XYZ file of C-alpha atoms in Angstrom:
726
model
C 23.580 -0.656 8.761
C 19.796 -0.619 9.227
C 17.092 2.031 9.427
C 13.361 2.373 9.909
C 11.773 4.331 7.046
C 8.203 5.411 6.322
C 5.245 4.212 8.360
C 1.575 3.897 7.444
C -1.630 2.256 8.653
C -2.846 -0.792 6.777
C -6.228 -1.158 8.498
C -8.129 -0.673 11.724
C -8.601 -3.498 14.205
C -11.237 -4.533 16.679
C -10.895 -3.315 20.239
C -9.519 -6.700 21.247
C -6.438 -6.043 19.174
C -5.460 -2.988 21.177
C -2.728 -2.814 23.735
C -3.480 -4.635 26.931
C -7.029 -5.429 25.822
C -6.469 -8.748 24.106
C -4.056 -11.054 22.314
C -4.135 -9.182 19.004
C -4.970 -10.782 15.661
C -4.916 -14.508 14.918
C -2.439 -14.346 12.056
C -0.995 -12.449 9.090
C 0.214 -14.500 6.131
C 1.682 -13.537 2.732
C -0.801 -13.288 -0.113
C -0.606 -14.448 -3.744
C 2.030 -11.786 -4.507
C 4.509 -9.636 -2.597
C 2.087 -6.694 -2.282
C -0.786 -8.610 -0.657
C -1.256 -10.046 2.825
C -4.003 -12.182 4.334
C -5.185 -11.077 7.784
C -7.215 -13.330 10.089
C -8.820 -11.824 13.173
C -9.706 -13.673 16.373
C -13.268 -14.171 15.305
C -14.948 -15.015 12.038
C -13.207 -13.017 9.322
C -10.254 -13.314 6.935
C -9.381 -10.260 4.799
C -7.005 -9.865 1.851
C -5.254 -6.457 1.750
C -3.252 -4.625 -0.905
C -0.333 -3.214 1.084
C 0.738 -0.419 -1.294
C -2.807 1.009 -1.511
C -3.964 0.010 1.993
C -7.129 -1.358 0.386
C -9.115 -4.511 1.229
C -9.420 -6.702 -1.865
C -11.645 -9.370 -0.368
C -13.278 -10.307 2.918
C -14.690 -13.703 3.892
C -16.518 -14.686 7.086
C -17.892 -17.853 8.635
C -21.260 -18.084 10.370
C -21.930 -16.276 13.629
C -21.814 -19.470 15.685
C -18.445 -20.441 14.132
C -14.918 -19.238 14.919
C -11.795 -19.328 12.773
C -9.190 -21.193 14.843
C -6.304 -21.381 12.370
C -4.917 -18.413 10.379
C -5.931 -18.423 6.728
C -3.128 -19.039 4.234
C -2.731 -18.851 0.471
C -2.011 -22.010 -1.499
C 0.687 -20.720 -3.848
C 0.255 -23.731 -6.127
C -3.453 -23.155 -6.884
C -4.084 -19.530 -5.821
C -6.776 -20.687 -3.391
C -7.166 -19.786 0.289
C -7.322 -22.253 3.181
C -8.584 -21.808 6.732
C -9.855 -23.930 9.606
C -12.795 -23.042 11.826
C -13.907 -24.799 15.006
C -10.560 -26.660 15.094
C -11.546 -29.440 12.671
C -13.475 -27.935 9.725
C -11.302 -27.184 6.697
C -12.458 -24.560 4.177
C -10.962 -23.848 0.739
C -12.112 -20.939 -1.446
C -11.109 -18.640 -4.315
C -11.101 -14.870 -4.871
C -14.496 -14.863 -6.545
C -16.211 -16.754 -3.719
C -18.361 -14.673 -1.374
C -20.014 -16.999 1.112
C -17.698 -19.399 2.971
C -20.685 -21.535 3.842
C -20.923 -22.543 0.170
C -17.240 -23.286 -0.522
C -15.396 -26.600 -0.223
C -15.639 -28.154 3.226
C -13.846 -31.099 4.826
C -14.277 -32.227 8.428
C -11.132 -33.761 9.916
C -10.764 -36.226 12.788
C -8.211 -34.207 14.811
C -7.744 -30.575 15.804
C -5.499 -28.453 13.575
C -2.833 -26.134 15.042
C -1.480 -24.414 11.918
C -1.354 -24.678 8.126
C 2.000 -23.789 6.549
C 2.089 -22.852 2.867
C 5.345 -22.617 0.914
C 6.013 -21.772 -2.751
C 6.448 -24.695 -5.139
C 5.066 -27.310 -2.752
C 1.845 -28.577 -1.216
C 0.761 -26.881 2.060
C 1.525 -28.744 5.295
C -1.046 -29.225 8.060
C 0.224 -29.448 11.648
C -2.187 -30.986 14.144
C -2.265 -30.166 17.833
C -1.115 -33.713 18.554
C 2.116 -33.092 16.599
C 1.224 -35.077 13.475
C 1.977 -33.546 10.056
C 0.100 -34.209 6.810
C 0.195 -32.698 3.355
C -3.002 -30.990 2.246
C -3.395 -33.367 -0.704
C -3.239 -36.395 1.592
C -5.939 -34.933 3.832
C -8.220 -34.022 0.933
C -7.898 -37.560 -0.441
C -9.071 -39.042 2.879
C -10.416 -36.393 5.304
C -11.576 -39.012 7.838
C -8.211 -40.761 8.141
C -6.922 -41.384 11.638
C -4.429 -38.810 12.929
C -1.912 -40.092 15.470
C -0.676 -38.207 18.539
C 3.070 -37.618 18.341
C 3.325 -35.606 21.543
C 1.774 -36.380 24.918
C 0.685 -33.718 27.432
C 2.667 -31.153 25.457
C 1.303 -27.892 24.037
C 2.592 -26.447 20.768
C 3.856 -22.874 21.267
C 5.343 -22.053 17.852
C 5.882 -23.585 14.420
C 7.432 -22.663 11.071
C 8.134 -24.346 7.724
C 11.063 -24.039 5.303
C 12.279 -25.388 1.980
C 15.656 -27.106 2.142
C 17.126 -28.886 -0.923
C 13.675 -28.607 -2.561
C 12.035 -30.523 0.292
C 9.760 -29.058 2.995
C 10.940 -29.093 6.611
C 8.693 -28.188 9.524
C 9.877 -27.192 13.005
C 7.599 -26.788 16.016
C 8.264 -26.162 19.710
C 6.216 -27.644 22.536
C 6.034 -26.951 26.266
C 5.415 -29.312 29.167
C 5.787 -28.351 32.842
C 8.065 -25.426 31.993
C 10.318 -27.519 29.741
C 10.578 -26.760 26.038
C 11.075 -29.333 23.281
C 12.090 -28.789 19.646
C 10.627 -31.080 16.960
C 12.032 -31.144 13.424
C 9.792 -32.935 10.940
C 10.905 -33.953 7.449
C 8.083 -34.812 5.081
C 9.874 -36.768 2.372
C 11.078 -39.083 3.829
C 8.937 -38.967 6.977
C 11.518 -38.396 9.748
C 10.988 -36.681 13.107
C 13.803 -35.493 15.402
C 13.119 -34.331 18.945
C 15.369 -32.177 21.159
C 15.009 -30.799 24.659
C 15.924 -27.123 24.785
C 18.588 -26.314 27.350
C 17.023 -24.528 30.319
C 17.815 -20.955 31.317
C 17.695 -19.996 34.981
C 15.128 -17.379 36.046
C 14.152 -16.650 32.450
C 11.527 -17.958 30.039
C 11.490 -18.016 26.239
C 9.135 -15.430 24.727
C 9.600 -15.792 20.981
C 11.229 -18.092 18.440
C 12.380 -17.739 14.874
C 14.526 -19.887 12.606
C 16.169 -20.178 9.219
C 17.963 -22.844 7.186
C 21.229 -22.679 5.282
C 23.496 -25.421 3.929
C 21.357 -28.143 5.579
C 21.758 -26.490 8.982
C 18.676 -25.331 10.868
C 19.412 -22.314 13.090
C 16.942 -21.584 15.891
C 16.941 -18.184 17.625
C 15.213 -17.845 21.016
C 14.359 -14.549 22.728
C 14.143 -14.819 26.512
C 12.511 -12.562 29.082
C 15.943 -11.371 30.299
C 16.468 -9.717 26.893
C 18.978 -12.287 25.619
C 18.825 -13.910 22.199
C 20.243 -17.437 22.101
C 21.214 -19.492 19.055
C 20.942 -23.259 18.623
C 22.062 -25.317 15.611
C 20.556 -28.558 14.283
C 21.725 -30.636 11.334
C 19.191 -31.643 8.695
C 21.414 -34.405 7.287
C 20.441 -37.003 9.886
C 18.699 -39.811 8.023
C 17.148 -41.684 10.946
C 15.368 -40.519 14.094
C 17.414 -40.638 17.267
C 16.622 -40.556 20.949
C 15.744 -37.244 22.542
C 18.840 -35.031 22.799
C 19.665 -31.936 24.816
C 19.887 -28.969 22.455
C 22.605 -26.639 23.671
C 22.460 -22.966 22.884
C 24.877 -20.044 22.820
C 24.355 -16.343 23.548
C 23.945 -14.358 20.342
C 22.819 -10.928 21.596
C 21.833 -9.125 24.797
C 19.160 -6.571 24.000
C 18.387 -4.964 27.363
C 20.312 -3.753 30.382
C 20.305 -5.466 33.767
C 17.297 -5.244 36.105
C 15.010 -5.007 33.066
C 12.418 -7.608 32.126
C 11.159 -8.091 28.597
C 7.450 -8.889 28.213
C 5.156 -9.673 25.315
C 8.044 -9.729 22.851
C 8.583 -10.994 19.306
C 11.771 -11.722 17.382
C 12.343 -11.571 13.611
C 15.382 -12.268 11.423
C 16.136 -9.488 8.919
C 19.292 -10.813 7.323
C 22.693 -12.255 7.983
C 23.625 -9.797 10.743
C 20.377 -8.144 11.854
C 17.400 -9.064 14.026
C 14.327 -7.089 15.056
C 12.887 -7.134 18.568
C 9.402 -5.947 19.470
C 8.437 -5.866 23.125
C 7.727 -4.084 26.363
C 10.547 -3.204 28.770
C 9.565 -3.230 32.452
C 12.276 -1.637 34.600
C 12.501 -1.460 38.377
C 10.610 1.887 38.764
C 7.639 0.206 36.997
C 8.138 2.265 33.861
C 6.895 0.290 30.856
C 8.072 1.257 27.399
C 7.120 -0.611 24.222
C 9.353 -0.218 21.200
C 10.546 -1.797 17.979
C 14.327 -2.039 17.568
C 16.818 -3.406 15.054
C 20.052 -4.918 16.370
C 23.321 -5.808 14.695
C 24.247 -9.282 15.961
C 27.726 -9.143 14.461
C 28.847 -6.060 16.414
C 26.270 -6.224 19.248
C 24.968 -2.722 18.531
C 21.556 -1.111 18.422
C 20.977 0.203 14.900
C 17.673 2.018 15.318
C 14.545 1.946 17.454
C 11.038 3.366 17.519
C 8.768 3.819 20.520
C 5.150 2.665 20.286
C 3.255 4.897 22.734
C -0.172 3.438 21.921
C 0.915 -0.060 22.886
C 1.235 -3.291 20.943
C 0.055 -6.883 21.255
C 3.651 -8.121 20.955
C 3.031 -9.686 17.537
C 5.482 -8.955 14.729
C 5.507 -10.112 11.112
C 8.120 -9.342 8.497
C 7.439 -9.650 4.745
C 9.307 -7.948 1.898
C 11.316 -5.414 3.962
C 8.170 -4.365 5.829
C 7.252 -4.809 9.477
C 3.607 -5.533 10.299
C 2.581 -4.944 13.917
C -0.432 -3.914 15.958
C -0.155 -0.381 17.342
C -3.092 0.663 19.434
C -6.222 -0.163 17.450
C -4.604 -0.304 14.007
C -2.300 -2.606 12.072
C 0.798 -0.567 11.245
C 3.313 -1.140 8.443
C 6.876 0.136 8.871
C 9.345 -0.071 5.983
C 12.913 -0.883 6.937
C 16.279 -1.071 5.183
C 19.189 -3.369 6.001
C 22.629 -3.284 4.410
C 25.778 -5.334 4.788
C 27.211 -4.539 8.195
C 30.633 -3.031 8.831
C 32.184 -1.806 12.041
C 32.221 1.827 10.907
C 28.582 1.692 9.861
C 27.515 -0.043 13.069
C 29.305 2.438 15.345
C 28.206 5.426 13.298
C 24.625 4.277 13.240
C 24.625 3.730 16.989
C 25.665 7.352 17.400
C 23.019 8.446 14.913
C 20.126 6.766 16.723
C 20.263 9.402 19.434
C 19.531 12.196 16.978
C 18.105 10.830 13.769
C 16.792 7.622 12.275
C 17.857 8.339 8.717
C 20.304 6.526 6.529
C 23.605 8.033 5.445
C 23.830 8.667 1.728
C 27.212 7.817 0.286
C 29.081 10.721 -1.302
C 31.983 10.939 -3.691
C 34.627 13.381 -4.892
C 34.927 14.277 -8.559
C 38.724 14.046 -8.861
C 38.775 15.089 -12.536
C 37.210 18.487 -11.787
C 39.429 18.936 -8.740
C 42.565 18.276 -10.813
C 41.504 20.850 -13.440
C 40.896 23.473 -10.766
C 44.283 22.897 -9.130
C 46.065 23.252 -12.479
C 45.436 27.009 -12.583
C 46.602 29.495 -9.865
C 43.376 31.444 -10.200
C 41.333 28.296 -9.865
C 43.506 27.257 -6.948
C 42.632 30.494 -5.156
C 38.990 29.756 -5.888
C 39.395 26.293 -4.401
C 41.021 27.803 -1.306
C 38.115 30.199 -0.924
C 35.684 27.315 -1.263
C 37.558 25.324 1.351
C 37.499 28.262 3.747
C 33.790 28.641 3.116
C 33.263 24.963 3.938
C 35.046 25.363 7.270
C 32.892 28.290 8.384
C 29.600 27.097 6.919
C 28.608 24.977 9.919
C 30.161 27.300 12.521
C 28.259 30.473 11.678
C 25.428 31.607 9.393
C 25.863 34.972 7.722
C 24.698 36.796 4.637
C 27.642 35.732 2.493
C 26.674 33.558 -0.456
C 27.488 29.940 0.374
C 29.574 27.797 -1.936
C 28.514 24.186 -1.448
C 30.902 21.273 -1.893
C 30.338 18.722 -4.620
C 29.907 16.032 -1.959
C 26.830 17.458 -0.250
C 25.262 14.741 1.915
C 21.689 14.347 3.071
C 22.696 15.198 6.651
C 24.232 18.493 5.532
C 21.170 19.317 3.423
C 18.805 18.571 6.301
C 20.941 20.740 8.566
C 20.713 23.619 6.085
C 16.942 23.177 5.793
C 16.491 24.066 9.456
C 17.791 27.659 9.180
C 18.792 28.597 5.604
C 16.847 30.850 3.265
C 14.508 29.450 0.628
C 16.798 30.459 -2.232
C 19.804 28.732 -0.646
C 17.793 25.590 0.052
C 16.493 25.535 -3.514
C 20.017 25.771 -4.927
C 21.367 23.090 -2.578
C 18.445 20.794 -3.362
C 19.013 21.136 -7.101
C 22.687 20.253 -6.659
C 21.920 17.366 -4.310
C 19.285 15.750 -6.540
C 21.616 15.856 -9.530
C 24.053 13.573 -7.651
C 21.555 11.418 -5.748
C 22.165 7.676 -5.951
C 19.202 5.619 -7.163
C 19.585 3.056 -4.376
C 18.699 5.726 -1.805
C 16.256 7.622 -3.972
C 12.841 7.188 -2.341
C 13.997 7.075 1.281
C 16.165 10.169 0.852
C 13.356 12.114 -0.838
C 11.166 11.255 2.124
C 13.723 12.617 4.613
C 14.147 15.879 2.678
C 10.413 16.440 2.213
C 9.746 15.723 5.875
C 12.440 18.232 6.868
C 10.919 20.948 4.684
C 7.376 20.236 5.893
C 8.418 20.223 9.551
C 9.922 23.696 9.154
C 6.751 24.865 7.383
C 4.739 23.774 10.409
C 6.987 25.615 12.873
C 7.553 28.745 10.737
C 4.329 30.014 9.115
C 6.237 32.387 6.818
C 8.446 29.605 5.449
C 6.978 27.795 2.438
C 9.519 26.541 -0.174
C 6.916 25.852 -2.843
C 9.412 25.378 -5.689
C 11.398 22.829 -3.670
C 8.288 20.822 -2.830
C 7.091 20.841 -6.441
C 10.549 19.768 -7.600
C 10.532 16.856 -5.147
C 7.053 15.726 -6.248
C 8.003 15.911 -9.931
C 10.828 13.430 -9.347
C 8.021 10.820 -9.142
C 9.772 9.186 -6.208
C 7.466 10.412 -3.442
C 4.277 8.895 -2.057
C 1.793 10.011 0.562
C 3.114 7.563 3.154
C 6.662 8.951 2.818
C 5.493 12.365 4.081
C 1.865 12.371 5.274
C 2.002 16.012 6.405
C 2.876 17.375 2.958
C -0.702 17.533 1.669
C -1.927 18.875 5.022
C 0.462 21.814 4.708
C -0.590 22.366 1.078
C -4.249 22.401 2.143
C -3.441 24.936 4.848
C -1.661 27.139 2.295
C -4.409 26.499 -0.308
C -1.717 25.494 -2.809
C -3.982 23.910 -5.403
C -1.183 23.314 -7.911
C 0.811 21.251 -5.433
C -2.335 19.372 -4.410
C -3.058 18.634 -8.061
C 0.438 17.175 -8.510
C 0.019 15.031 -5.394
C -3.352 13.702 -6.547
C -1.934 12.840 -9.960
C 1.202 11.065 -8.701
C 0.536 9.651 -5.209
C -1.130 6.209 -5.363
C -1.759 5.878 -1.613
C -3.727 8.993 -0.596
C -6.291 8.224 2.139
C -9.940 8.877 1.369
C -10.141 11.533 4.099
C -7.406 13.591 2.423
C -8.988 13.134 -1.018
C -12.296 14.498 0.291
C -10.514 17.378 2.019
C -8.961 18.331 -1.345
C -12.341 18.026 -3.065
C -13.950 20.303 -0.485
C -11.162 22.854 -0.882
C -11.412 22.836 -4.690
C -15.175 23.322 -4.646
C -14.898 26.177 -2.127
C -12.466 28.288 -4.157
C -13.888 30.999 -6.399
C -13.285 30.555 -10.131
C -12.053 34.142 -10.422
C -9.266 33.565 -7.910
C -8.260 30.341 -9.690
C -7.727 32.184 -12.985
C -4.500 33.622 -11.572
C -3.337 30.204 -10.335
C -0.860 27.972 -12.111
C -2.859 24.780 -12.750
C -2.132 22.054 -15.299
C -4.973 22.243 -17.865
C -3.956 19.242 -19.998
C -7.009 17.253 -18.895
C -9.565 19.922 -19.940
C -8.050 22.007 -22.712
C -9.510 19.846 -25.504
C -13.163 19.897 -24.433
C -13.669 23.101 -22.381
C -13.653 26.560 -23.922
C -10.817 28.308 -22.065
C -12.083 31.766 -23.136
C -15.471 31.305 -21.380
C -17.340 32.688 -24.373
C -21.009 32.197 -23.573
C -22.029 33.326 -27.082
C -20.299 30.509 -28.973
C -22.389 29.131 -31.820
C -22.475 25.416 -32.342
C -22.025 24.181 -35.898
C -24.356 21.675 -37.426
C -23.355 18.274 -36.075
C -24.535 14.687 -36.346
C -25.637 13.075 -33.122
C -23.789 9.756 -33.161
C -24.642 8.317 -29.775
C -28.391 8.742 -29.649
C -28.287 12.004 -27.689
C -30.471 14.975 -28.500
C -31.388 17.517 -25.865
C -34.516 18.340 -27.891
C -35.717 14.748 -28.180
C -35.014 13.290 -24.751
C -38.654 12.337 -24.364
C -38.985 10.662 -27.768
C -38.794 6.913 -28.100
C -37.033 6.731 -31.468
C -33.306 6.796 -30.718
C -31.968 4.331 -33.225
C -31.532 6.775 -36.112
C -29.026 9.550 -36.613
C -30.427 12.977 -35.879
C -29.167 16.235 -37.286
C -29.291 19.272 -35.019
C -29.848 22.703 -36.447
C -27.427 25.486 -35.609
C -28.456 27.149 -32.372
C -26.902 29.099 -29.580
C -25.371 27.078 -26.795
C -27.711 26.696 -23.832
C -26.532 27.457 -20.359
C -26.874 23.780 -19.514
C -24.310 22.925 -22.222
C -21.684 25.238 -20.745
C -19.255 23.883 -18.186
C -20.543 24.946 -14.739
C -16.996 25.568 -13.476
C -13.949 27.304 -14.871
C -11.156 25.369 -16.609
C -8.826 25.615 -13.608
C -11.390 24.160 -11.217
C -12.331 21.524 -13.801
C -8.694 20.401 -14.013
C -8.533 20.126 -10.223
C -11.757 18.132 -10.094
C -10.421 15.810 -12.799
C -7.456 15.039 -10.541
C -9.963 14.010 -7.856
C -11.774 11.731 -10.312
C -8.498 9.950 -11.115
C -7.566 9.288 -7.473
C -7.735 5.757 -6.061
C -10.301 5.043 -3.374
C -12.329 2.411 -1.574
C -16.078 3.045 -1.708
C -16.543 1.817 1.872
C -14.122 4.415 3.253
C -14.926 7.253 0.830
C -18.705 7.628 1.278
C -18.573 8.690 4.987
C -16.151 11.531 4.157
C -18.246 12.660 1.175
C -21.044 13.414 3.632
C -18.974 16.366 4.909
C -19.618 18.279 1.669
C -22.205 21.043 1.820
C -25.384 20.902 -0.277
C -24.122 23.651 -2.612
C -20.843 21.820 -3.157
C -22.674 18.579 -3.946
C -24.919 20.294 -6.509
C -21.946 22.007 -8.170
C -19.982 18.764 -8.385
C -23.012 16.900 -9.753
C -23.505 19.572 -12.426
C -19.892 19.200 -13.493
C -20.195 15.409 -13.588
C -23.374 15.777 -15.664
C -21.501 18.062 -18.062
C -18.716 15.491 -18.419
C -21.208 12.673 -18.894
C -22.960 14.509 -21.731
C -19.608 15.361 -23.307
C -18.668 11.671 -23.264
C -21.981 10.699 -24.848
C -21.552 13.031 -27.819
C -19.163 10.618 -29.528
C -19.326 6.912 -30.261
C -16.076 6.226 -28.395
C -17.413 7.837 -25.161
C -13.873 9.025 -24.444
C -12.952 12.595 -23.645
C -10.000 14.002 -25.579
C -6.789 15.073 -23.901
C -4.315 13.714 -21.373
C -5.529 12.599 -17.926
C -9.151 13.178 -18.901
C -11.638 11.227 -16.763
C -13.255 8.118 -18.215
C -16.992 7.589 -18.385
C -16.710 4.853 -15.739
C -14.988 7.245 -13.332
C -17.659 9.885 -13.991
C -20.518 7.452 -13.360
C -18.861 5.985 -10.240
C -18.397 9.395 -8.628
C -21.918 10.445 -9.562
C -23.283 7.344 -7.832
C -21.058 7.910 -4.796
C -22.316 11.475 -4.409
C -25.946 10.417 -4.696
C -25.395 7.599 -2.185
C -23.796 9.965 0.315
C -26.346 12.802 -0.094
C -29.492 11.107 -1.386
C -31.911 12.557 1.176
C -30.361 16.030 0.894
C -30.452 16.100 -2.916
C -34.057 14.884 -3.039
C -35.205 17.666 -0.686
C -33.333 20.523 -2.362
C -35.484 22.541 -4.814
C -32.470 23.534 -6.907
C -31.544 19.876 -7.366
C -34.909 18.904 -8.840
C -34.085 20.214 -12.310
C -30.669 18.574 -12.226
C -32.046 15.173 -11.241
C -34.812 15.435 -13.816
C -32.308 16.269 -16.550
C -30.094 13.344 -15.552
C -33.075 11.031 -15.485
C -34.207 12.068 -18.976
C -30.725 11.794 -20.408
C -30.073 8.354 -18.958
C -33.498 7.151 -20.104
C -32.723 8.304 -23.643
C -29.424 6.446 -23.519
C -31.121 3.280 -22.268
C -33.682 3.420 -25.063
C -30.996 3.961 -27.666
C -28.946 0.965 -26.527
C -32.138 -1.066 -26.212
C -32.820 -0.496 -29.908
C -29.267 -1.536 -30.723
C -29.728 -4.730 -28.728
C -32.795 -5.598 -30.791
C -30.745 -5.932 -33.978
C -27.754 -7.572 -32.294
C -29.106 -11.077 -32.983
C -29.722 -10.302 -36.646
C -26.210 -8.921 -37.084
C -24.716 -12.019 -35.466
C -26.790 -14.256 -37.733
C -25.572 -12.366 -40.794
C -21.994 -12.823 -39.678
C -22.539 -16.547 -39.110
C -24.118 -17.047 -42.537
C -21.308 -15.138 -44.215
C -18.682 -17.421 -42.678
C -20.582 -20.632 -43.481
C -21.073 -20.129 -47.232
C -18.653 -19.380 -50.011
C -20.453 -17.695 -52.916
C -17.500 -17.307 -55.211
C -16.521 -14.097 -56.947
C -20.053 -12.741 -57.505
C -23.524 -13.517 -56.226
C -26.903 -11.989 -55.566
C -28.880 -13.275 -52.598
C -31.842 -12.241 -50.517
C -31.818 -12.554 -46.721
C -35.040 -12.426 -44.752
C -34.777 -11.097 -41.196
C -37.634 -12.353 -39.054
């Protein structure tokens, strides 16, 4: 049984990667860990992405007159990255490198087709002439002669595997419409060549392979929609003459009179394959889709149409599909389980109505036996059974008695037309019996069902159910992207606060939309709102008493509002009791402060965030800057520079957001008269801090010298000495 789960966008692509406009990207390879991938475009750039956060972690480019011709890969042995530009120039760099022009360079004597990197072994370099070298051998002698193994043949596909702890490389070449399979062993150096059996009126579109028990299995997807399988033994110790490689039909994906174009094939497990491609039928109706097939029972498990088009490229890493969809690179999570006939047939029926997985249910026989032991309980059981029979047939006002084995399909069916109270009760019962193996995917289905009804019925808003689902800590933004949009429409700040605190993958556009909504709400209306105040309760006066007197306190971090202009900041200053100035009061109420703190804790990429921050109005920017200034001064009151309380923002987060706001609205803030005082106050405060730390730096050398002298000499139990500090 297989299913397609949540979908999200990893990054945008150039126009050439769109449907019908170009060949897509050059390559997508796994990164140093399972959550990172390395993308190479058909130009000058290689970018490392964090998949879970959809964030670029690094980007490297060659010069404008150079072109990357081989997809960049990660050397799992050293953690370095390798790429080839202009066919022969090898580049190797690390995460901290910025300019590829200054990293390691080696010019080779032959053109490179692909570099294959495998865990626990040295990367393999495949040349366009069919020769294979290890990376270490090339680096030892970059100018060595590279032989041509193939003649007048063009490499169409290649892949590398580990078999019995030794690397094996397979590549397929084409010559005059004939296809040849080459299997290269590295240690010892043995090459086997096969001629792929021809198929009448059909051409191979995509290849994939896997190894098991020293058998190499090659799968070929043809334009007639058929997947063929060919087997090759890896136990042959000596090269033999060219053989004809016979193949057998494994799966037929499309109906007759249909041609498959621009397709890719991927192996998902023992009994499942994925097919991405465009179906051209006789009426010239083209339809591009991604589908998962069960090869054991010849059934379609699930499919998804791609209306914006695709380049036909498909990658599969860690139960995630990576494919180009329109002008973006899309990630689709999938699930595959051990196939059975019942699951395959049932799933085939399900694909016409829903793409969700079936959650296994069970019967609590102990409770059932206790109920049947008593006549009264038996009558109750009979009534429950009768209720079960009529529950799906008709909806009435009678209170429903749900079975213990409530499934996700039944719950989703009830969500479409039941009352909020009934849904809340069913959800509570369902979550108490939910299996952990289906936890996240099932939560996504339920949340999507609730949100879809909210969008179609304006009066329906099961707030308690949504909060309950978020508090399970199993949801993410990508599982139900419309959830926060509905909460913004309903101005449900409590739900938005929970999402900001728990979702790690919120896009910058949504984060800024929440920020704009929080700043627009009146403090008086927020006082009646249920907001979590844990992040502010320890440093903001909840009673809003503007007459609070400050006790005499020692300024420990060099800050004195009365002496901002003075140069002497290296001594402790004692403030006299005085009434709190308006500048020392929090400019927003505690509820709004808690909401803004949730914004400060959210993950973001500066490149993507700044354009959306420009949508804030001038008044909103000034208010947010005043709050950030208040937090900054609160942090500077203590030596630790940490605010008390749970989920309180750090001084780094405060400074980062202050800089982001000024970057996005610099010209506006400079021109606003009401911002002049704010900027002047910030300038004075920061200057006082700089002077204070400058004075501390002056005595840093002396303190280090004292520490060194103390460790060098042993003065016994008692001594008197004089130290002269110059």
